[in-house]
PDB file of N, CA and C in Angstrom:
ATOM      1  N   MET G  12     -38.406 -27.881  18.018  1.00 86.00           N
ATOM      2  CA  MET G  12     -37.326 -27.731  19.046  1.00 86.00           C
ATOM      3  C   MET G  12     -36.162 -26.774  18.641  1.00 86.00           C
ATOM      4  N   ALA G  13     -35.766 -25.866  19.290  1.00 88.00           N
ATOM      5  CA  ALA G  13     -34.666 -25.003  18.998  1.00 88.00           C
ATOM      6  C   ALA G  13     -33.473 -25.490  19.837  1.00 88.00           C
ATOM      7  N   SER G  14     -32.243 -25.254  19.270  1.00 92.00           N
ATOM      8  CA  SER G  14     -31.215 -25.480  19.797  1.00 92.00           C
ATOM      9  C   SER G  14     -30.383 -24.334  20.186  1.00 92.00           C
ATOM     10  N   THR G  15     -29.506 -24.262  21.157  1.00 93.00           N
ATOM     11  CA  THR G  15     -28.624 -23.117  21.588  1.00 93.00           C
ATOM     12  C   THR G  15     -27.152 -23.113  21.056  1.00 93.00           C
ATOM     13  N   ILE G  16     -26.726 -22.186  20.534  1.00 92.00           N
ATOM     14  CA  ILE G  16     -25.436 -22.029  20.289  1.00 92.00           C
ATOM     15  C   ILE G  16     -24.679 -20.891  21.038  1.00 92.00           C
ATOM     16  N   GLN G  17     -23.468 -21.165  21.722  1.00 93.00           N
ATOM     17  CA  GLN G  17     -22.946 -20.427  22.605  1.00 93.00           C
ATOM     18  C   GLN G  17     -21.460 -19.909  21.971  1.00 93.00           C
ATOM     19  N   VAL G  18     -21.100 -18.780  21.769  1.00 92.00           N
ATOM     20  CA  VAL G  18     -19.824 -18.351  21.263  1.00 92.00           C
ATOM     21  C   VAL G  18     -19.077 -17.222  22.048  1.00 92.00           C
ATOM     22  N   ARG G  19     -17.937 -17.516  22.273  1.00 95.00           N
ATOM     23  CA  ARG G  19     -17.251 -16.415  23.071  1.00 95.00           C
ATOM     24  C   ARG G  19     -16.517 -15.439  22.156  1.00 95.00           C
ATOM     25  N   VAL G  20     -16.693 -14.349  22.301  1.00 95.00           N
ATOM     26  CA  VAL G  20     -16.015 -13.464  21.514  1.00 95.00           C
ATOM     27  C   VAL G  20     -15.460 -12.125  22.533  1.00 95.00           C
ATOM     28  N   GLU G  21     -14.469 -11.508  21.949  1.00 95.00           N
ATOM     29  CA  GLU G  21     -14.011 -10.438  22.719  1.00 95.00           C
ATOM     30  C   GLU G  21     -15.037  -9.411  23.221  1.00 95.00           C
ATOM     31  N   ASP G  22     -14.973  -8.776  24.167  1.00 95.00           N
ATOM     32  CA  ASP G  22     -16.032  -7.790  24.561  1.00 95.00           C
ATOM     33  C   ASP G  22     -16.195  -6.694  23.823  1.00 95.00           C
ATOM     34  N   GLU G  23     -15.091  -6.128  23.205  1.00 94.00           N
ATOM     35  CA  GLU G  23     -15.163  -5.009  22.197  1.00 94.00           C
ATOM     36  C   GLU G  23     -15.728  -5.423  20.826  1.00 94.00           C
ATOM     37  N   LEU G  24     -15.621  -6.719  20.500  1.00 95.00           N
ATOM     38  CA  LEU G  24     -16.364  -7.270  19.133  1.00 95.00           C
ATOM     39  C   LEU G  24     -17.802  -7.195  19.606  1.00 95.00           C
ATOM     40  N   LYS G  25     -18.071  -7.613  20.618  1.00 95.00           N
ATOM     41  CA  LYS G  25     -19.747  -7.960  21.118  1.00 95.00           C
ATOM     42  C   LYS G  25     -20.098  -6.594  21.106  1.00 95.00           C
ATOM     43  N   LYS G  26     -19.636  -5.520  21.613  1.00 96.00           N
ATOM     44  CA  LYS G  26     -20.093  -4.235  21.911  1.00 96.00           C
ATOM     45  C   LYS G  26     -20.288  -3.762  20.527  1.00 96.00           C
ATOM     46  N   LYS G  27     -19.285  -3.602  19.807  1.00 95.00           N
ATOM     47  CA  LYS G  27     -19.316  -3.064  18.332  1.00 95.00           C
ATOM     48  C   LYS G  27     -20.305  -3.813  17.420  1.00 95.00           C
ATOM     49  N   SER G  28     -20.362  -5.077  17.477  1.00 95.00           N
ATOM     50  CA  SER G  28     -21.490  -5.833  16.603  1.00 95.00           C
ATOM     51  C   SER G  28     -23.036  -5.480  17.094  1.00 95.00           C
ATOM     52  N   ASP G  29     -23.063  -5.570  18.579  1.00 96.00           N
ATOM     53  CA  ASP G  29     -24.440  -5.094  19.008  1.00 96.00           C
ATOM     54  C   ASP G  29     -24.856  -3.737  18.359  1.00 96.00           C
ATOM     55  N   SER G  30     -24.006  -2.811  18.529  1.00 94.00           N
ATOM     56  CA  SER G  30     -24.184  -1.533  18.178  1.00 94.00           C
ATOM     57  C   SER G  30     -24.651  -1.422  16.595  1.00 94.00           C
ATOM     58  N   LEU G  31     -23.779  -2.135  15.815  1.00 94.00           N
ATOM     59  CA  LEU G  31     -23.885  -1.971  14.327  1.00 94.00           C
ATOM     60  C   LEU G  31     -25.243  -2.734  13.909  1.00 94.00           C
ATOM     61  N   PHE G  32     -25.532  -4.024  14.452  1.00 94.00           N
ATOM     62  CA  PHE G  32     -26.852  -4.571  14.288  1.00 94.00           C
ATOM     63  C   PHE G  32     -28.104  -3.807  14.723  1.00 94.00           C
ATOM     64  N   ARG G  33     -28.016  -3.033  16.039  1.00 95.00           N
ATOM     65  CA  ARG G  33     -28.974  -2.242  16.347  1.00 95.00           C
ATOM     66  C   ARG G  33     -29.262  -1.076  15.402  1.00 95.00           C
ATOM     67  N   ASP G  34     -28.145  -0.536  14.993  1.00 94.00           N
ATOM     68  CA  ASP G  34     -28.396   0.530  13.682  1.00 94.00           C
ATOM     69  C   ASP G  34     -28.919  -0.088  12.592  1.00 94.00           C
ATOM     70  N   LEU G  35     -28.850  -1.420  12.241  1.00 93.00           N
ATOM     71  CA  LEU G  35     -29.506  -1.897  11.046  1.00 93.00           C
ATOM     72  C   LEU G  35     -30.824  -2.425  11.385  1.00 93.00           C
ATOM     73  N   GLY G  36     -31.420  -2.117  12.594  1.00 95.00           N
ATOM     74  CA  GLY G  36     -32.714  -2.519  12.932  1.00 95.00           C
ATOM     75  C   GLY G  36     -32.884  -3.961  13.332  1.00 95.00           C
ATOM     76  N   THR G  37     -31.850  -4.544  13.890  1.00 95.00           N
ATOM     77  CA  THR G  37     -31.726  -6.027  14.302  1.00 95.00           C
ATOM     78  C   THR G  37     -31.120  -6.282  15.466  1.00 95.00           C
ATOM     79  N   ASP G  38     -30.682  -7.433  15.955  1.00 95.00           N
ATOM     80  CA  ASP G  38     -29.886  -7.677  16.885  1.00 95.00           C
ATOM     81  C   ASP G  38     -28.854  -8.593  16.739  1.00 95.00           C
ATOM     82  N   THR G  39     -27.873  -8.860  17.449  1.00 95.00           N
ATOM     83  CA  THR G  39     -26.691  -9.926  16.952  1.00 95.00           C
ATOM     84  C   THR G  39     -27.292 -11.362  16.954  1.00 95.00           C
ATOM     85  N   THR G  40     -28.308 -11.756  17.704  1.00 94.00           N
ATOM     86  CA  THR G  40     -28.756 -13.023  17.491  1.00 94.00           C
ATOM     87  C   THR G  40     -29.396 -13.228  16.254  1.00 94.00           C
ATOM     88  N   THR G  41     -30.220 -12.330  15.887  1.00 95.00           N
ATOM     89  CA  THR G  41     -31.093 -12.537  14.740  1.00 95.00           C
ATOM     90  C   THR G  41     -29.838 -12.311  13.415  1.00 95.00           C
ATOM     91  N   ALA G  42     -28.922 -11.502  13.578  1.00 95.00           N
ATOM     92  CA  ALA G  42     -27.758 -11.378  12.555  1.00 95.00           C
ATOM     93  C   ALA G  42     -27.118 -12.820  12.431  1.00 95.00           C
ATOM     94  N   ILE G  43     -26.700 -13.588  13.502  1.00 95.00           N
ATOM     95  CA  ILE G  43     -26.278 -14.841  13.416  1.00 95.00           C
ATOM     96  C   ILE G  43     -27.101 -15.650  12.765  1.00 95.00           C
ATOM     97  N   ARG G  44     -28.389 -15.693  13.385  1.00 95.00           N
ATOM     98  CA  ARG G  44     -29.444 -16.664  12.588  1.00 95.00           C
ATOM     99  C   ARG G  44     -29.474 -16.361  11.174  1.00 95.00           C
ATOM    100  N   MET G  45     -29.349 -15.181  10.678  1.00 96.00           N
ATOM    101  CA  MET G  45     -29.467 -14.826   9.301  1.00 96.00           C
ATOM    102  C   MET G  45     -28.094 -15.326   8.492  1.00 96.00           C
ATOM    103  N   PHE G  46     -27.059 -15.287   9.171  1.00 95.00           N
ATOM    104  CA  PHE G  46     -25.797 -15.847   8.467  1.00 95.00           C
ATOM    105  C   PHE G  46     -26.067 -17.257   8.480  1.00 95.00           C
ATOM    106  N   LEU G  47     -26.389 -18.062   9.412  1.00 96.00           N
ATOM    107  CA  LEU G  47     -26.663 -19.556   9.357  1.00 96.00           C
ATOM    108  C   LEU G  47     -27.509 -20.015   8.118  1.00 96.00           C
ATOM    109  N   THR G  48     -28.682 -19.015   8.067  1.00 96.00           N
ATOM    110  CA  THR G  48     -29.775 -19.398   7.185  1.00 96.00           C
ATOM    111  C   THR G  48     -28.983 -19.047   5.654  1.00 96.00           C
ATOM    112  N   GLN G  49     -28.304 -18.129   5.446  1.00 96.00           N
ATOM    113  CA  GLN G  49     -27.634 -17.937   4.144  1.00 96.00           C
ATOM    114  C   GLN G  49     -26.609 -18.977   3.977  1.00 96.00           C
ATOM    115  N   ALA G  50     -25.828 -19.291   4.983  1.00 96.00           N
ATOM    116  CA  ALA G  50     -24.892 -20.432   4.825  1.00 96.00           C
ATOM    117  C   ALA G  50     -25.402 -21.583   4.060  1.00 96.00           C
ATOM    118  N   VAL G  51     -26.471 -21.931   4.835  1.00 96.00           N
ATOM    119  CA  VAL G  51     -27.272 -23.313   4.422  1.00 96.00           C
ATOM    120  C   VAL G  51     -27.853 -23.088   2.943  1.00 96.00           C
ATOM    121  N   ALA G  52     -28.345 -21.780   2.677  1.00 96.00           N
ATOM    122  CA  ALA G  52     -29.080 -21.556   1.456  1.00 96.00           C
ATOM    123  C   ALA G  52     -27.901 -21.579   0.243  1.00 96.00           C
ATOM    124  N   VAL G  53     -26.731 -20.959   0.410  1.00 95.00           N
ATOM    125  CA  VAL G  53     -25.735 -21.142  -0.504  1.00 95.00           C
ATOM    126  C   VAL G  53     -24.814 -22.263  -0.462  1.00 95.00           C
ATOM    127  N   ASN G  54     -24.915 -23.209   0.438  1.00 96.00           N
ATOM    128  CA  ASN G  54     -24.045 -24.151   0.897  1.00 96.00           C
ATOM    129  C   ASN G  54     -22.759 -23.822   1.036  1.00 96.00           C
ATOM    130  N   GLY G  55     -22.362 -22.758   1.844  1.00 95.00           N
ATOM    131  CA  GLY G  55     -21.163 -22.367   2.070  1.00 95.00           C
ATOM    132  C   GLY G  55     -21.032 -21.090   2.782  1.00 95.00           C
ATOM    133  N   PHE G  56     -20.104 -20.344   2.885  1.00 93.00           N
ATOM    134  CA  PHE G  56     -20.202 -19.085   3.300  1.00 93.00           C
ATOM    135  C   PHE G  56     -20.902 -18.116   2.538  1.00 93.00           C
ATOM    136  N   PRO G  57     -21.677 -17.196   3.071  1.00 93.00           N
ATOM    137  CA  PRO G  57     -22.478 -16.277   2.424  1.00 93.00           C
ATOM    138  C   PRO G  57     -21.720 -15.094   2.088  1.00 93.00           C
ATOM    139  N   PHE G  58     -20.260 -15.129   1.931  1.00 89.00           N
ATOM    140  CA  PHE G  58     -19.567 -13.969   1.421  1.00 89.00           C
ATOM    141  C   PHE G  58     -18.102 -14.818   1.100  1.00 89.00           C
ATOM    142  N   GLU G  59     -17.433 -13.933   0.435  1.00 84.00           N
ATOM    143  CA  GLU G  59     -16.250 -14.456  -0.200  1.00 84.00           C
ATOM    144  C   GLU G  59     -15.111 -14.515   0.977  1.00 84.00           C
ATOM    145  N   ILE G  60     -14.490 -15.619   0.903  1.00 81.00           N
ATOM    146  CA  ILE G  60     -13.381 -15.883   2.134  1.00 81.00           C
ATOM    147  C   ILE G  60     -11.896 -15.796   1.272  1.00 81.00           C
ATOM    148  N   LYS G  61     -10.968 -15.136   1.317  1.00 78.00           N
ATOM    149  CA  LYS G  61      -9.691 -15.337   0.640  1.00 78.00           C
ATOM    150  C   LYS G  61      -8.498 -15.077   1.665  1.00 78.00           C
ATOM    151  N   ARG G  62      -7.583 -15.613   1.392  1.00 74.00           N
ATOM    152  CA  ARG G  62      -6.198 -15.540   2.281  1.00 74.00           C
ATOM    153  C   ARG G  62      -5.710 -14.175   1.603  1.00 74.00           C
ATOM    154  N   ARG G  63      -5.181 -13.330   2.466  1.00 70.00           N
ATOM    155  CA  ARG G  63      -4.439 -12.204   2.144  1.00 70.00           C
ATOM    156  C   ARG G  63      -2.990 -12.378   1.554  1.00 70.00           C
ATOM    157  N   THR G  64      -2.949 -12.085   0.211  1.00 71.00           N
ATOM    158  CA  THR G  64      -1.784 -12.408  -0.333  1.00 71.00           C
ATOM    159  C   THR G  64      -0.865 -11.547  -0.560  1.00 71.00           C
ATOM    160  N   GLU G  65      -1.208 -10.074  -0.593  1.00 73.00           N
ATOM    161  CA  GLU G  65      -0.265  -9.003  -0.589  1.00 73.00           C
ATOM    162  C   GLU G  65      -0.853  -7.727   0.266  1.00 73.00           C
ATOM    163  N   VAL G  66      -0.012  -6.979   0.475  1.00 73.00           N
ATOM    164  CA  VAL G  66      -0.305  -5.805   1.299  1.00 73.00           C
ATOM    165  C   VAL G  66      -1.177  -4.929   0.523  1.00 73.00           C
ATOM    166  N   ASN G  67      -2.191  -4.411   1.063  1.00 72.00           N
ATOM    167  CA  ASN G  67      -3.376  -3.424   0.422  1.00 72.00           C
ATOM    168  C   ASN G  67      -2.536  -1.972   0.295  1.00 72.00           C
ATOM    169  N   PRO G  68      -2.221  -1.467  -0.693  1.00 69.00           N
ATOM    170  CA  PRO G  68      -1.574  -0.290  -0.821  1.00 69.00           C
ATOM    171  C   PRO G  68      -2.361   1.079  -0.336  1.00 69.00           C
ATOM    172  N   TYR G  69      -3.727   0.685  -0.145  1.00 67.00           N
ATOM    173  CA  TYR G  69      -4.677   1.725   0.291  1.00 67.00           C
ATOM    174  C   TYR G  69      -5.229   1.840   1.714  1.00 67.00           C
ATOM    175  N   GLU G  70      -4.259   0.853   2.488  1.00 76.00           N
ATOM    176  CA  GLU G  70      -4.565   0.896   3.982  1.00 76.00           C
ATOM    177  C   GLU G  70      -4.305   2.167   4.628  1.00 76.00           C
ATOM    178  N   ILE G  71      -4.929   2.347   5.702  1.00 81.00           N
ATOM    179  CA  ILE G  71      -4.995   3.688   6.339  1.00 81.00           C
ATOM    180  C   ILE G  71      -3.504   3.993   6.925  1.00 81.00           C
ATOM    181  N   MET G  72      -2.873   4.951   6.529  1.00 83.00           N
ATOM    182  CA  MET G  72      -1.732   5.176   7.105  1.00 83.00           C
ATOM    183  C   MET G  72      -1.720   6.626   7.963  1.00 83.00           C
ATOM    184  N   THR G  73      -0.858   6.428   8.977  1.00 86.00           N
ATOM    185  CA  THR G  73      -0.716   7.803   9.750  1.00 86.00           C
ATOM    186  C   THR G  73      -0.259   8.923   8.824  1.00 86.00           C
ATOM    187  N   GLU G  74      -0.279   9.974   9.320  1.00 87.00           N
ATOM    188  CA  GLU G  74       0.116  11.176   8.706  1.00 87.00           C
ATOM    189  C   GLU G  74       1.799  11.004   8.539  1.00 87.00           C
ATOM    190  N   GLU G  75       2.259  10.822   9.761  1.00 89.00           N
ATOM    191  CA  GLU G  75       3.766  10.659   9.645  1.00 89.00           C
ATOM    192  C   GLU G  75       4.200   9.585   8.595  1.00 89.00           C
ATOM    193  N   GLU G  76       3.534   8.393   8.521  1.00 88.00           N
ATOM    194  CA  GLU G  76       3.936   7.392   7.465  1.00 88.00           C
ATOM    195  C   GLU G  76       3.633   8.038   6.008  1.00 88.00           C
ATOM    196  N   MET G  77       2.624   8.571   5.772  1.00 86.00           N
ATOM    197  CA  MET G  77       2.364   9.268   4.556  1.00 86.00           C
ATOM    198  C   MET G  77       3.501  10.343   4.221  1.00 86.00           C
ATOM    199  N   LEU G  78       3.817  11.170   5.103  1.00 88.00           N
ATOM    200  CA  LEU G  78       4.966  12.268   5.001  1.00 88.00           C
ATOM    201  C   LEU G  78       6.217  11.608   4.609  1.00 88.00           C
ATOM    202  N   ALA G  79       6.484  10.466   5.239  1.00 90.00           N
ATOM    203  CA  ALA G  79       7.844   9.584   5.010  1.00 90.00           C
ATOM    204  C   ALA G  79       7.865   9.204   3.653  1.00 90.00           C
ATOM    205  N   LYS G  80       6.753   8.497   3.296  1.00 85.00           N
ATOM    206  CA  LYS G  80       6.465   7.815   1.911  1.00 85.00           C
ATOM    207  C   LYS G  80       6.614   8.902   0.828  1.00 85.00           C
ATOM    208  N   LEU G  81       6.151  10.122   0.929  1.00 85.00           N
ATOM    209  CA  LEU G  81       6.136  11.236   0.150  1.00 85.00           C
ATOM    210  C   LEU G  81       7.496  11.814  -0.113  1.00 85.00           C
ATOM    211  N   LYS G  82       8.289  11.850   1.219  1.00 88.00           N
ATOM    212  CA  LYS G  82       9.680  12.343   1.252  1.00 88.00           C
ATOM    213  C   LYS G  82      10.696  11.327   0.317  1.00 88.00           C
ATOM    214  N   ILE G  83      10.431  10.097   0.538  1.00 88.00           N
ATOM    215  CA  ILE G  83      11.229   9.076  -0.253  1.00 88.00           C
ATOM    216  C   ILE G  83      10.932   9.343  -1.750  1.00 88.00           C
ATOM    217  N   SER G  84       9.686   9.349  -2.162  1.00 85.00           N
ATOM    218  CA  SER G  84       9.263   9.514  -3.612  1.00 85.00           C
ATOM    219  C   SER G  84      10.096  10.888  -4.193  1.00 85.00           C
ATOM    220  N   ARG G  85       9.916  11.927  -3.449  1.00 83.00           N
ATOM    221  CA  ARG G  85      10.633  13.273  -3.798  1.00 83.00           C
ATOM    222  C   ARG G  85      12.217  12.962  -4.000  1.00 83.00           C
ATOM    223  N   GLU G  86      12.633  11.996  -2.976  1.00 87.00           N
ATOM    224  CA  GLU G  86      13.994  12.061  -3.128  1.00 87.00           C
ATOM    225  C   GLU G  86      14.589  11.159  -4.366  1.00 87.00           C
ATOM    226  N   ARG G  87      13.728  10.267  -4.635  1.00 87.00           N
ATOM    227  CA  ARG G  87      13.915   9.293  -5.750  1.00 87.00           C
ATOM    228  C   ARG G  87      13.520   9.923  -7.194  1.00 87.00           C
ATOM    229  N   GLY G  88      12.855  11.049  -7.172  1.00 81.00           N
ATOM    230  CA  GLY G  88      12.398  11.600  -8.309  1.00 81.00           C
ATOM    231  C   GLY G  88      11.122  10.906  -8.924  1.00 81.00           C
ATOM    232  N   LYS G  89      10.471  10.254  -7.812  1.00 76.00           N
ATOM    233  CA  LYS G  89       9.263   9.289  -8.439  1.00 76.00           C
ATOM    234  C   LYS G  89       7.809  10.219  -8.144  1.00 76.00           C
ATOM    235  N   PHE G  90       7.988  11.392  -8.592  1.00 76.00           N
ATOM    236  CA  PHE G  90       6.539  12.024  -8.209  1.00 76.00           C
ATOM    237  C   PHE G  90       6.371  13.154  -9.381  1.00 76.00           C
ATOM    238  N   ARG G  91       5.198  13.548  -9.513  1.00 79.00           N
ATOM    239  CA  ARG G  91       4.933  14.547 -10.529  1.00 79.00           C
ATOM    240  C   ARG G  91       4.050  15.608  -9.815  1.00 79.00           C
ATOM    241  N   GLY G  92       4.032  16.960 -10.096  1.00 80.00           N
ATOM    242  CA  GLY G  92       3.284  17.929  -9.771  1.00 80.00           C
ATOM    243  C   GLY G  92       1.687  17.724 -10.178  1.00 80.00           C
ATOM    244  N   ALA G  93       1.006  18.538  -9.406  1.00 85.00           N
ATOM    245  CA  ALA G  93      -0.498  18.303  -9.765  1.00 85.00           C
ATOM    246  C   ALA G  93      -0.670  18.872 -10.990  1.00 85.00           C
ATOM    247  N   ASP G  94      -0.070  20.026 -11.511  1.00 87.00           N
ATOM    248  CA  ASP G  94      -0.207  20.709 -12.745  1.00 87.00           C
ATOM    249  C   ASP G  94       0.166  19.816 -13.902  1.00 87.00           C
ATOM    250  N   GLU G  95       1.093  19.027 -13.765  1.00 86.00           N
ATOM    251  CA  GLU G  95       1.670  18.086 -14.689  1.00 86.00           C
ATOM    252  C   GLU G  95       0.661  16.926 -14.990  1.00 86.00           C
ATOM    253  N   VAL G  96       0.279  16.325 -13.925  1.00 84.00           N
ATOM    254  CA  VAL G  96      -0.783  15.272 -13.904  1.00 84.00           C
ATOM    255  C   VAL G  96      -1.970  15.826 -14.622  1.00 84.00           C
ATOM    256  N   ILE G  97      -2.529  16.795 -14.214  1.00 88.00           N
ATOM    257  CA  ILE G  97      -3.599  17.516 -14.723  1.00 88.00           C
ATOM    258  C   ILE G  97      -3.572  17.685 -16.323  1.00 88.00           C
ATOM    259  N   SER G  98      -2.432  18.227 -16.606  1.00 89.00           N
ATOM    260  CA  SER G  98      -1.992  18.460 -18.019  1.00 89.00           C
ATOM    261  C   SER G  98      -2.249  17.133 -18.865  1.00 89.00           C
ATOM    262  N   ASP G  99      -1.511  16.074 -18.251  1.00 87.00           N
ATOM    263  CA  ASP G  99      -1.502  14.947 -19.082  1.00 87.00           C
ATOM    264  C   ASP G  99      -2.813  14.103 -18.929  1.00 87.00           C
ATOM    265  N   MET G 100      -3.571  14.513 -18.121  1.00 87.00           N
ATOM    266  CA  MET G 100      -5.063  13.871 -18.091  1.00 87.00           C
ATOM    267  C   MET G 100      -5.717  14.613 -19.117  1.00 87.00           C
ATOM    268  N   ARG G 101      -5.660  15.916 -19.362  1.00 89.00           N
ATOM    269  CA  ARG G 101      -6.364  16.635 -20.530  1.00 89.00           C
ATOM    270  C   ARG G 101      -6.087  16.098 -21.735  1.00 89.00           C
ATOM    271  N   SER G 102      -4.609  16.131 -22.025  1.00 89.00           N
ATOM    272  CA  SER G 102      -4.261  15.737 -23.312  1.00 89.00           C
ATOM    273  C   SER G 102      -4.576  14.111 -23.771  1.00 89.00           C
ATOM    274  N   LYS G 103      -4.750  13.398 -22.652  1.00 86.00           N
ATOM    275  CA  LYS G 103      -4.913  12.051 -22.716  1.00 86.00           C
ATOM    276  C   LYS G 103      -6.508  11.787 -23.112  1.00 86.00           C
ATOM    277  N   TYR G 104      -7.183  12.446 -22.129  1.00 86.00           N
ATOM    278  CA  TYR G 104      -8.753  12.304 -22.380  1.00 86.00           C
ATOM    279  C   TYR G 104      -9.339  13.418 -22.880  1.00 86.00           C
ATOM    280  N   GLY G 105      -8.843  14.134 -23.515  1.00 83.00           N
ATOM    281  CA  GLY G 105      -9.435  15.424 -24.269  1.00 83.00           C
ATOM    282  C   GLY G 105     -10.270  16.384 -23.213  1.00 83.00           C
ATOM    283  N   LEU G 106      -9.673  16.425 -22.003  1.00 78.00           N
ATOM    284  CA  LEU G 106     -10.628  17.361 -21.240  1.00 78.00           C
ATOM    285  C   LEU G 106     -10.132  18.806 -21.392  1.00 78.00           C
TER     286      LEU G 106
END
């Protein structure tokens, strides 16, 4: 006998996940079944779950945000030109 699981998700999330799984050659229902199978197999989540403890410095920034950060760095003298960086890399790594 098979059981039914109903999950409510936002329309946009459903649309994006359907598209993703279709591109991967499966469907959302099969992907959820795969998730549950792996969770049982590993006796937990089949991927790492962590609480975010710090801001990712590599998060996507808008052009305006990037330019503002560069301006602050220049004003504080915390930047080096590309030629200086390349020169340091060459001397440090023998390039």
